[in-house]
Amino acid sequence: VTRFKPGDRVVHEIVTFYCGHCPACREGRFNICNTIPPMKGRAHYMTGGAFAKYTVWPEQQLHKLPDNVGSQEAVLMEPTAGSVHSIITRMGVKAGESVAVLGPGARGLLLMQVCKAIGAGPILVSGLDRDESFRLAMAKKLGADVIVNVEKEDLRQKVAEWTDGIGVDVVLENSGSVEPIEESLDIVRKGGKVLWAGGGIRGGINASVNTHTIIVKEIDIKGEISQIPYDWLTAIHLAKTGSVQLKPLLTHVFPLEKWEEGFNLAATSPECLRVALQP
């Protein structure tokens, strides 16, 4: 080990085992290496987790944390890298493109911030009744131009009014629910781009879509999973420069011995975005 010394604060990539010679790897897409087996619906390729005093990781997959990023909020570096992968690597979102983010969880709010950081906008964020007082309010605070509670307003109608009937350039479906999958095809403009990313680590979702809409609107639909090394470099730069705010998304910190309480809160509370466990 030559790049790090004892005491350095680091984060690590999660795509650990890849062959390096399959077609995907030769394109630099290590996250979809042909030798990575399906892991019962999970997207992460880890060595057993990090709830331990020590863990072993390849040096080339470690990154130093910027001084302005706290150790606790560093738990958000992985979804930030994932958001960079979604926005820049997969979707190629450009400055000035309008974006709809469906789902205001931690990942959705990071997607929104990465879009803003590269100059995309205006940006709409949608959610449910349970999201309105905290998550949608947080989206507005972090820079969303429009927020929509889909249980009070019709998303299709709202987007039509907002875009003079044209639709948005890019839709980022991150909720993992059936209805937003269907809505995404209706609210994107002709020739627009749609990302389906929600629910991937839970084994995906079964949704019914009308291929006629995809065909006649010439919609580009993509999926995404995990990240590649370059995404981490960009994510760390965005955090270092303050272009993406992590601290507001770290809503709860628990001691390690209360891990079960932390997991339950993360799974059930609309006022919980991300939990850190402190050893």
Coordinates of C-alpha atoms in Angstrom, one line a residue, residues 4-240:
F4 CA -2.6 5.6 2.1
K5 CA -1.3 5.7 5.6
P6 CA -2.8 4.7 9.0
G7 CA -5.4 7.3 10.0
D8 CA -6.5 8.4 6.6
R9 CA -10.2 8.7 6.2
V10 CA -11.4 6.8 3.1
V11 CA -14.4 5.5 1.3
H12 CA -14.4 2.4 -0.9
E13 CA -16.1 1.4 -4.1
I14 CA -18.5 -1.4 -4.0
V15 CA -17.9 -3.2 -7.3
T16 CA -15.1 -5.4 -6.0
F17 CA -14.9 -8.5 -8.1
Y18 CA -14.8 -8.3 -11.8
C19 CA -12.9 -10.3 -14.5
G20 CA -11.4 -7.4 -16.5
H21 CA -11.7 -9.2 -19.9
C22 CA -15.4 -9.6 -20.7
P23 CA -17.0 -7.2 -23.2
A24 CA -18.5 -5.0 -20.4
C25 CA -15.2 -4.8 -18.5
R26 CA -13.3 -4.0 -21.7
E27 CA -15.7 -1.0 -22.0
G28 CA -14.9 0.1 -18.4
R29 CA -18.3 -1.1 -17.3
F30 CA -17.1 -3.2 -14.4
N31 CA -20.4 -2.8 -12.6
I32 CA -22.0 -5.2 -15.1
C33 CA -19.1 -7.6 -15.5
N34 CA -20.3 -10.9 -17.0
T35 CA -18.8 -12.9 -14.2
I36 CA -20.8 -11.1 -11.4
P37 CA -23.6 -13.5 -10.5
P38 CA -27.1 -12.4 -9.6
M39 CA -27.1 -11.9 -5.8
K40 CA -30.8 -12.5 -5.0
G41 CA -31.8 -9.1 -6.2
R42 CA -29.0 -7.1 -4.5
A43 CA -26.9 -4.7 -6.5
H44 CA -23.8 -4.6 -4.3
Y45 CA -20.8 -6.8 -4.8
M46 CA -19.1 -6.7 -1.4
T47 CA -16.9 -9.0 0.6
G48 CA -19.2 -9.5 3.6
G49 CA -19.9 -6.0 4.8
A50 CA -18.1 -3.5 7.0
F51 CA -19.7 -4.1 10.4
A52 CA -16.3 -5.2 11.7
K53 CA -13.2 -3.7 13.3
Y54 CA -11.2 -4.4 10.2
T55 CA -12.0 -5.0 6.6
V56 CA -9.8 -5.7 3.6
W57 CA -10.2 -3.8 0.4
P58 CA -8.1 -3.4 -2.8
E59 CA -6.1 -0.2 -2.6
Q60 CA -7.1 1.0 -6.1
Q61 CA -10.8 1.0 -5.0
L62 CA -10.2 3.4 -2.0
H63 CA -10.7 7.2 -2.1
K64 CA -9.6 9.8 0.4
L65 CA -12.4 11.7 1.9
P66 CA -12.2 15.5 1.5
D67 CA -11.6 17.4 4.7
N68 CA -14.9 19.1 4.5
V69 CA -16.9 15.8 4.4
G70 CA -17.5 14.4 7.9
S71 CA -17.0 10.7 8.6
Q72 CA -20.7 10.2 9.4
E73 CA -22.0 12.0 6.3
A74 CA -19.6 9.9 4.2
V75 CA -22.2 7.1 4.3
L76 CA -23.8 9.2 1.5
M77 CA -20.8 9.0 -0.8
E78 CA -21.9 5.7 -2.3
P79 CA -25.4 6.9 -3.4
T80 CA -23.7 10.1 -4.6
A81 CA -21.5 8.1 -6.9
G82 CA -24.5 6.1 -8.0
S83 CA -26.3 9.4 -8.8
V84 CA -23.4 10.5 -10.9
H85 CA -23.5 7.2 -12.7
S86 CA -27.2 7.7 -13.4
I87 CA -27.0 11.4 -14.5
I88 CA -23.7 11.7 -16.3
T89 CA -22.5 8.2 -17.2
R90 CA -25.8 6.6 -18.2
M91 CA -28.2 9.4 -19.2
G92 CA -25.7 12.1 -20.4
V93 CA -27.9 14.8 -19.0
K94 CA -26.9 18.2 -20.3
A95 CA -27.1 21.8 -19.0
G96 CA -30.5 23.3 -19.6
E97 CA -32.4 20.1 -19.9
S98 CA -35.6 19.9 -17.8
V99 CA -35.7 17.0 -15.4
A100 CA -38.4 15.2 -13.4
V101 CA -37.2 13.2 -10.4
L102 CA -39.9 10.7 -9.3
G103 CA -39.3 9.7 -5.7
P104 CA -37.9 12.1 -3.0
G105 CA -35.8 9.7 -0.9
A106 CA -32.1 10.3 -0.3
R107 CA -31.2 9.0 -3.7
G108 CA -33.8 11.1 -5.4
L109 CA -32.5 14.2 -3.6
L110 CA -29.0 13.4 -4.7
L111 CA -30.1 12.9 -8.3
M112 CA -31.7 16.3 -8.1
Q113 CA -28.5 17.9 -6.7
V114 CA -26.2 16.3 -9.3
C115 CA -28.5 17.6 -12.0
K116 CA -28.3 21.1 -10.6
A117 CA -24.5 20.8 -10.3
I118 CA -24.1 20.2 -14.0
G119 CA -26.5 23.0 -14.9
A120 CA -29.6 21.0 -15.8
G121 CA -33.0 22.4 -15.0
P122 CA -35.6 23.4 -14.3
I123 CA -36.2 20.4 -12.0
L124 CA -39.4 18.8 -10.7
V125 CA -39.5 16.4 -7.8
S126 CA -42.6 14.3 -7.0
G127 CA -43.7 12.3 -4.0
L128 CA -46.6 11.1 -1.8
D129 CA -48.6 12.6 1.1
R130 CA -46.2 11.0 3.5
D131 CA -43.3 12.8 1.8
E132 CA -44.8 16.3 1.8
S133 CA -43.9 17.8 5.1
F134 CA -40.3 16.6 5.1
R135 CA -38.9 15.0 2.0
L136 CA -40.6 17.3 -0.6
A137 CA -39.9 20.3 1.7
M138 CA -36.2 19.2 1.7
A139 CA -36.3 19.0 -2.1
K140 CA -37.5 22.5 -2.3
K141 CA -34.9 23.7 0.2
L142 CA -32.1 22.0 -1.8
G143 CA -33.2 23.7 -5.0
A144 CA -36.1 21.9 -6.7
D145 CA -38.0 24.3 -8.9
V146 CA -41.3 22.5 -8.6
I147 CA -42.5 19.9 -6.1
V148 CA -45.6 17.8 -6.7
N149 CA -47.6 15.7 -4.2
V150 CA -49.1 13.1 -6.6
E151 CA -51.8 12.3 -4.2
K152 CA -53.1 15.9 -4.4
E153 CA -52.1 16.8 -7.9
D154 CA -52.2 14.9 -11.2
L155 CA -48.5 14.5 -12.2
R156 CA -49.3 14.2 -15.9
Q157 CA -51.4 17.4 -15.9
K158 CA -48.9 19.3 -13.8
V159 CA -46.1 18.5 -16.2
A160 CA -48.2 19.4 -19.2
E161 CA -49.0 22.8 -17.6
W162 CA -45.4 23.3 -16.6
T163 CA -43.9 22.5 -20.0
D164 CA -46.7 23.9 -22.3
G165 CA -47.8 20.4 -23.2
I166 CA -44.3 19.4 -24.4
G167 CA -43.1 17.2 -21.6
V168 CA -39.8 17.1 -19.8
D169 CA -36.5 16.3 -21.4
V170 CA -35.4 13.7 -18.8
V171 CA -37.4 11.6 -16.3
L172 CA -35.5 9.8 -13.5
E173 CA -37.8 7.2 -11.9
N174 CA -36.4 6.3 -8.5
S175 CA -39.4 5.4 -6.4
G176 CA -39.5 1.7 -7.2
S177 CA -43.3 1.8 -7.6
V178 CA -45.4 0.7 -10.5
E179 CA -47.3 3.9 -11.2
P180 CA -44.3 6.2 -11.7
I181 CA -42.9 3.7 -14.2
E182 CA -46.1 4.2 -16.2
E183 CA -46.2 8.0 -15.6
S184 CA -42.6 8.4 -16.8
L185 CA -43.5 7.5 -20.4
D186 CA -46.4 10.0 -20.4
I187 CA -44.6 13.0 -19.0
V188 CA -41.4 12.7 -21.0
R189 CA -41.3 14.7 -24.3
K190 CA -41.0 13.1 -27.7
G191 CA -37.4 12.1 -28.2
G192 CA -36.8 12.4 -24.4
K193 CA -34.9 10.2 -22.0
V194 CA -36.2 8.0 -19.2
L195 CA -34.2 6.2 -16.5
W196 CA -35.7 3.3 -14.6
A197 CA -33.7 2.8 -11.5
G198 CA -36.1 2.4 -8.5
G199 CA -36.5 -1.0 -7.0
G200 CA -33.4 -2.6 -8.5
I201 CA -31.8 -3.8 -5.3
R202 CA -35.2 -5.4 -4.3
G203 CA -35.3 -7.5 -7.4
G204 CA -37.1 -5.0 -9.6
I205 CA -40.8 -4.4 -10.1
N206 CA -43.4 -5.7 -12.5
A207 CA -45.1 -2.9 -14.4
S208 CA -47.4 -2.9 -17.5
V209 CA -46.3 -0.4 -20.2
N210 CA -47.7 0.4 -23.6
T211 CA -44.9 -0.1 -26.1
H212 CA -46.9 2.1 -28.5
T213 CA -46.0 5.2 -26.4
I214 CA -42.3 4.3 -26.5
I215 CA -42.3 3.7 -30.2
V216 CA -44.2 6.7 -31.4
K217 CA -42.4 9.1 -29.0
E218 CA -39.0 7.5 -29.8
I219 CA -38.3 7.4 -26.0
D220 CA -34.8 6.4 -24.9
I221 CA -35.1 4.2 -21.8
K222 CA -32.1 3.1 -19.8
G223 CA -31.5 1.2 -16.6
E224 CA -28.5 1.6 -14.2
I225 CA -26.9 -0.2 -11.4
S226 CA -24.1 0.7 -9.0
Q227 CA -21.1 2.8 -10.2
I228 CA -17.8 2.7 -12.0
P229 CA -14.5 4.3 -10.7
Y230 CA -14.9 7.5 -12.6
D231 CA -18.2 8.1 -11.0
W232 CA -16.5 8.1 -7.6
L233 CA -14.0 10.7 -8.6
T234 CA -16.7 13.0 -9.8
A235 CA -18.8 12.4 -6.7
I236 CA -15.9 13.3 -4.4
H237 CA -15.3 16.4 -6.4
L238 CA -18.9 17.5 -6.1
A239 CA -18.9 16.9 -2.3
K240 CA -15.5 18.7 -1.9

